[in-house]
Coordinates of C-alpha atoms in Angstrom, one line a residue:
X1 CA 176.5 112.1 145.9
X2 CA 179.5 114.2 144.9
X3 CA 180.6 117.7 145.2
X4 CA 183.3 119.4 143.0
X5 CA 183.9 123.4 142.9
X6 CA 185.1 125.1 139.8
X7 CA 189.3 125.6 139.7
X8 CA 188.2 129.3 139.6
X9 CA 185.8 130.3 141.7
X10 CA 185.3 133.9 143.7
X11 CA 186.9 137.0 144.0
X12 CA 189.0 138.1 141.4
X13 CA 192.3 140.0 142.2
X14 CA 190.2 143.4 141.4
X15 CA 187.2 143.4 143.5
X16 CA 189.3 141.5 146.8
X17 CA 191.5 145.0 146.0
X18 CA 188.2 147.1 146.0
X19 CA 186.7 145.3 149.2
X20 CA 190.4 145.7 151.5
X21 CA 190.9 149.2 149.7
X22 CA 187.1 150.0 151.4
X23 CA 187.7 148.6 154.5
X24 CA 191.1 150.0 155.1
X25 CA 189.4 153.3 154.4
X26 CA 186.5 153.2 156.9
X27 CA 189.5 152.2 159.3
X28 CA 191.6 155.2 158.9
X29 CA 188.7 157.5 159.1
X30 CA 187.0 156.1 162.4
X31 CA 183.9 157.0 160.8
X32 CA 181.5 156.1 158.0
X33 CA 182.7 156.0 154.4
X34 CA 180.4 155.9 151.3
X35 CA 181.0 154.4 147.8
X36 CA 179.2 155.3 145.2
X37 CA 176.9 152.9 144.0
X38 CA 177.1 149.2 145.5
X39 CA 181.0 148.6 145.6
X40 CA 180.8 144.7 143.9
X41 CA 177.3 143.1 143.3
X42 CA 176.6 141.1 146.0
X43 CA 174.1 142.0 148.3
X44 CA 176.2 139.8 151.1
X45 CA 179.1 141.0 150.8
X46 CA 177.4 144.5 151.0
X47 CA 175.8 143.2 154.1
X48 CA 179.4 142.4 155.6
X49 CA 180.9 146.0 154.1
X50 CA 178.1 147.6 156.4
X51 CA 179.5 145.8 159.2
X52 CA 182.4 147.3 158.6
X53 CA 181.4 151.1 158.5
X54 CA 181.3 150.9 154.5
X55 CA 177.6 152.2 153.0
X56 CA 176.5 152.8 149.2
X57 CA 174.9 155.4 148.2
X58 CA 173.1 155.9 144.3
X59 CA 173.8 160.0 144.6
X60 CA 176.9 161.4 145.1
X61 CA 175.0 164.6 146.5
X62 CA 174.3 162.3 149.4
X63 CA 177.4 161.6 150.5
X64 CA 177.7 163.2 154.0
X65 CA 181.7 164.4 155.1
X66 CA 184.4 165.0 152.7
X67 CA 185.3 161.2 151.2
X68 CA 183.5 158.9 148.4
X69 CA 185.3 155.6 147.1
X70 CA 184.6 154.7 143.7
X71 CA 183.6 150.9 143.2
X72 CA 185.4 148.6 141.6
X73 CA 182.8 149.2 138.3
X74 CA 184.7 152.1 138.0
X75 CA 183.3 155.9 137.1
X76 CA 182.6 158.4 134.3
X77 CA 184.9 161.3 134.2
X78 CA 182.8 164.0 135.2
X79 CA 182.3 162.4 138.7
X80 CA 186.4 162.9 139.2
X81 CA 186.1 166.7 138.1
X82 CA 182.9 167.3 139.8
X83 CA 184.9 165.5 143.1
X84 CA 187.8 168.0 142.1
X85 CA 185.5 171.6 142.1
X86 CA 184.2 170.4 145.1
X87 CA 187.1 169.2 147.3
X88 CA 185.8 165.7 148.0
X89 CA 188.6 163.2 148.9
X90 CA 188.5 160.3 146.4
X91 CA 189.3 157.0 147.0
X92 CA 189.6 155.1 143.9
X93 CA 188.9 151.2 143.3
X94 CA 188.5 151.2 140.1
X95 CA 189.9 147.5 138.8
X96 CA 192.6 148.1 137.2
X97 CA 191.5 146.4 134.2
X98 CA 188.5 148.8 134.1
X99 CA 190.9 151.4 134.3
X100 CA 193.0 150.3 131.3
X101 CA 189.4 150.6 129.5
X102 CA 188.5 153.5 130.7
X103 CA 192.3 154.9 129.9
X104 CA 192.0 153.1 125.8
X105 CA 188.4 155.5 125.2
X106 CA 189.7 158.4 126.9
X107 CA 193.0 158.2 124.3
X108 CA 191.1 157.2 121.3
X109 CA 188.2 159.2 121.7
X110 CA 190.6 162.1 121.7
X111 CA 192.6 160.9 119.0
X112 CA 189.2 161.4 116.3
X113 CA 187.6 158.3 116.9
X114 CA 184.2 156.7 117.7
X115 CA 184.5 154.3 120.7
X116 CA 181.9 151.4 120.6
X117 CA 181.4 148.6 123.3
X118 CA 180.3 145.9 123.7
X119 CA 178.5 145.4 126.7
X120 CA 175.1 146.1 128.6
X121 CA 174.3 149.6 128.6
X122 CA 172.8 149.6 131.6
X123 CA 175.9 148.3 133.5
X124 CA 177.8 149.8 135.5
X125 CA 181.7 149.5 134.0
X126 CA 180.1 150.3 130.7
X127 CA 178.3 153.7 131.8
X128 CA 181.6 154.7 133.6
X129 CA 183.3 153.9 130.3
X130 CA 181.0 156.1 128.3
X131 CA 181.6 158.9 130.8
X132 CA 185.4 158.7 129.6
X133 CA 184.1 159.5 125.8
X134 CA 181.4 162.2 126.4
X135 CA 178.9 159.4 126.3
X136 CA 178.6 159.4 122.9
X137 CA 179.8 155.4 122.3
X138 CA 178.0 153.2 120.4
X139 CA 177.0 150.4 122.6
X140 CA 175.6 146.9 122.1
X141 CA 175.5 143.9 124.1
X142 CA 175.5 141.1 121.6
X143 CA 175.2 140.6 117.6
X144 CA 171.6 141.1 117.2
X145 CA 172.3 144.7 118.6
X146 CA 175.0 145.4 116.5
X147 CA 172.9 144.3 113.4
X148 CA 170.6 147.5 114.1
X149 CA 173.4 149.9 114.0
X150 CA 174.0 152.4 111.0
X151 CA 177.8 152.9 111.0
X152 CA 179.6 155.3 108.9
X153 CA 182.5 154.0 106.3
X154 CA 184.1 157.9 106.5
X155 CA 184.4 157.4 110.3
X156 CA 187.0 155.6 112.7
X157 CA 186.0 153.2 115.4
X158 CA 187.9 151.6 118.6
X159 CA 186.4 149.0 120.3
X160 CA 186.8 147.8 123.4
X161 CA 184.7 145.2 125.8
X162 CA 183.7 145.3 128.8
X163 CA 185.4 143.4 131.2
X164 CA 182.8 140.3 132.1
X165 CA 181.7 139.6 128.2
X166 CA 181.6 135.8 127.2
X167 CA 184.6 135.8 124.6
X168 CA 182.3 134.1 121.7
X169 CA 180.7 137.8 121.7
X170 CA 183.8 139.4 121.2
X171 CA 184.8 137.5 118.0
X172 CA 181.2 137.2 116.9
X173 CA 181.2 141.4 117.0
X174 CA 184.5 141.5 115.7
X175 CA 184.1 139.6 112.7
X176 CA 180.9 141.5 111.6
X177 CA 182.6 144.7 111.9
X178 CA 185.2 144.1 109.9
X179 CA 183.0 142.6 106.9
X180 CA 181.6 145.9 107.2
X181 CA 184.6 147.2 105.5
X182 CA 185.0 150.1 108.9
X183 CA 188.3 151.3 109.9
X184 CA 188.5 149.6 113.0
X185 CA 191.0 149.8 116.0
X186 CA 190.2 146.0 118.4
X187 CA 191.2 146.2 121.9
X188 CA 190.3 142.7 123.9
X189 CA 189.4 144.0 127.2
X190 CA 187.8 141.2 128.3
X191 CA 189.2 140.1 132.1
X192 CA 191.6 137.7 132.4
X193 CA 190.1 136.4 135.9
X194 CA 186.9 136.4 133.8
X195 CA 187.4 134.3 131.2
X196 CA 189.6 131.6 133.4
X197 CA 185.9 131.2 135.7
X198 CA 184.1 131.0 132.5
X199 CA 186.3 128.5 131.1
X200 CA 186.4 126.4 134.1
X201 CA 182.4 126.6 134.5
X202 CA 182.3 125.2 130.9
X203 CA 184.7 122.1 131.7
X204 CA 182.9 121.1 135.0
X205 CA 179.7 121.2 133.8
X206 CA 180.5 118.7 131.4
X207 CA 181.6 116.1 133.8
X208 CA 178.5 117.6 136.5
X209 CA 174.2 116.4 136.4
X210 CA 173.8 119.9 137.5
X211 CA 175.7 123.2 138.6
X212 CA 175.1 125.6 141.5
X213 CA 176.2 128.9 140.0
X214 CA 176.7 131.0 143.5
X215 CA 176.7 135.1 143.0
X216 CA 174.7 138.0 143.4
X217 CA 171.5 138.5 141.0
X218 CA 173.0 141.6 139.7
X219 CA 176.4 140.4 139.0
X220 CA 176.9 140.1 134.8
X221 CA 179.6 137.8 135.6
X222 CA 177.7 135.4 137.6
X223 CA 174.4 135.7 135.3
X224 CA 176.9 135.0 132.1
X225 CA 178.3 132.2 134.5
X226 CA 174.8 130.3 134.9
X227 CA 174.5 130.6 130.8
X228 CA 177.4 128.9 130.1
X229 CA 176.7 126.4 132.4
X230 CA 172.8 126.0 130.9
X231 CA 174.5 124.6 127.7
X232 CA 175.6 120.9 129.4
X233 CA 173.8 120.5 132.3
X234 CA 171.0 121.7 134.8
X235 CA 171.8 124.4 136.4
X236 CA 170.8 126.7 139.5
X237 CA 172.1 130.2 140.4
X238 CA 171.8 131.1 143.8
X239 CA 173.1 134.3 146.2
X240 CA 173.5 131.7 149.6
X241 CA 173.2 128.4 150.7
X242 CA 169.7 129.6 151.6
X243 CA 168.1 129.5 148.2
X244 CA 169.6 125.8 147.4
X245 CA 166.1 123.6 146.8
X246 CA 167.9 121.0 148.7
X247 CA 165.0 118.3 147.6
X248 CA 165.9 119.1 144.1
X249 CA 169.6 118.3 144.6
X250 CA 169.3 115.4 146.1
X251 CA 168.4 114.0 143.1
X252 CA 171.5 114.4 141.5
X253 CA 174.8 112.1 141.7
X254 CA 177.3 114.8 141.0
X255 CA 177.2 118.4 141.8
X256 CA 179.3 121.4 140.5
X257 CA 180.0 124.2 142.0
X258 CA 181.0 127.5 140.2
X259 CA 181.3 131.4 141.5
X260 CA 181.1 134.7 139.9
X261 CA 184.3 137.1 140.7
X262 CA 182.4 139.1 143.1
X263 CA 181.4 136.1 145.5
X264 CA 182.9 136.4 149.1
X265 CA 184.7 132.8 150.0
X266 CA 182.8 132.5 153.0
X267 CA 179.4 132.2 151.0
X268 CA 180.9 129.8 148.4
X269 CA 182.4 127.8 152.0
X270 CA 178.7 127.5 153.1
X271 CA 177.7 126.2 149.6
X272 CA 180.0 123.1 149.5
X273 CA 179.3 122.6 153.7
X274 CA 175.8 122.3 152.7
X275 CA 176.2 120.2 149.9
X276 CA 179.2 117.8 151.5
X277 CA 176.4 117.3 154.7
X278 CA 173.9 115.9 152.3

């Protein structure tokens, strides 16, 4: 058996920055600090942060004390306004690439554009972006959803994309919107780290018998990596090494390993070590 690791795997710049910032904030305060929602979508990383005195709350009103950390996915403008009004100290761990999308949405909305977000409306990143245009964005995660939307040719639209969306989804929706004859401004805001990880998994999945995609079950970018790999080989989405079906894996000669942008190195190493032991 041979095991190969994708060229790009694990923490991206934005996630690494958010984790380091949260830990530093807890150390500087010498007390518990809170993130609004899980800092990243990985249970192992969240458990590690708890050991560092970084805890997650879903409601800003449940924060103890006057410090809160904005997670890597970002939040809407109303959260910043609330914290300013209540004199709550903010540590902003929003990924810089997400910040850029928020800025585009805010500025274009105030210029009279209707904002279109290509992304999953249930994802916190998308919800946060929507919060920068008065929660009035038109949102769809694939071409099929955009087919169901009625557009007004008398209005102008600015289009942004969730950072973890596949490139082919963006281009398919872009082509469709252009065909409608709308007044459009496009911003391809897919993160380069997402592109790298997706391309690396695509390339590796063509060379192996099976792929293990390591990451949180609620991680959007991890699930998309699994979807890409499935097109070329048997694919298993796992959170940790404990989730590996060893008897099944033993039936393959070449195993590939890929990991989402919110997957810690120690989890990837545990998976690689276990497969190598086989």
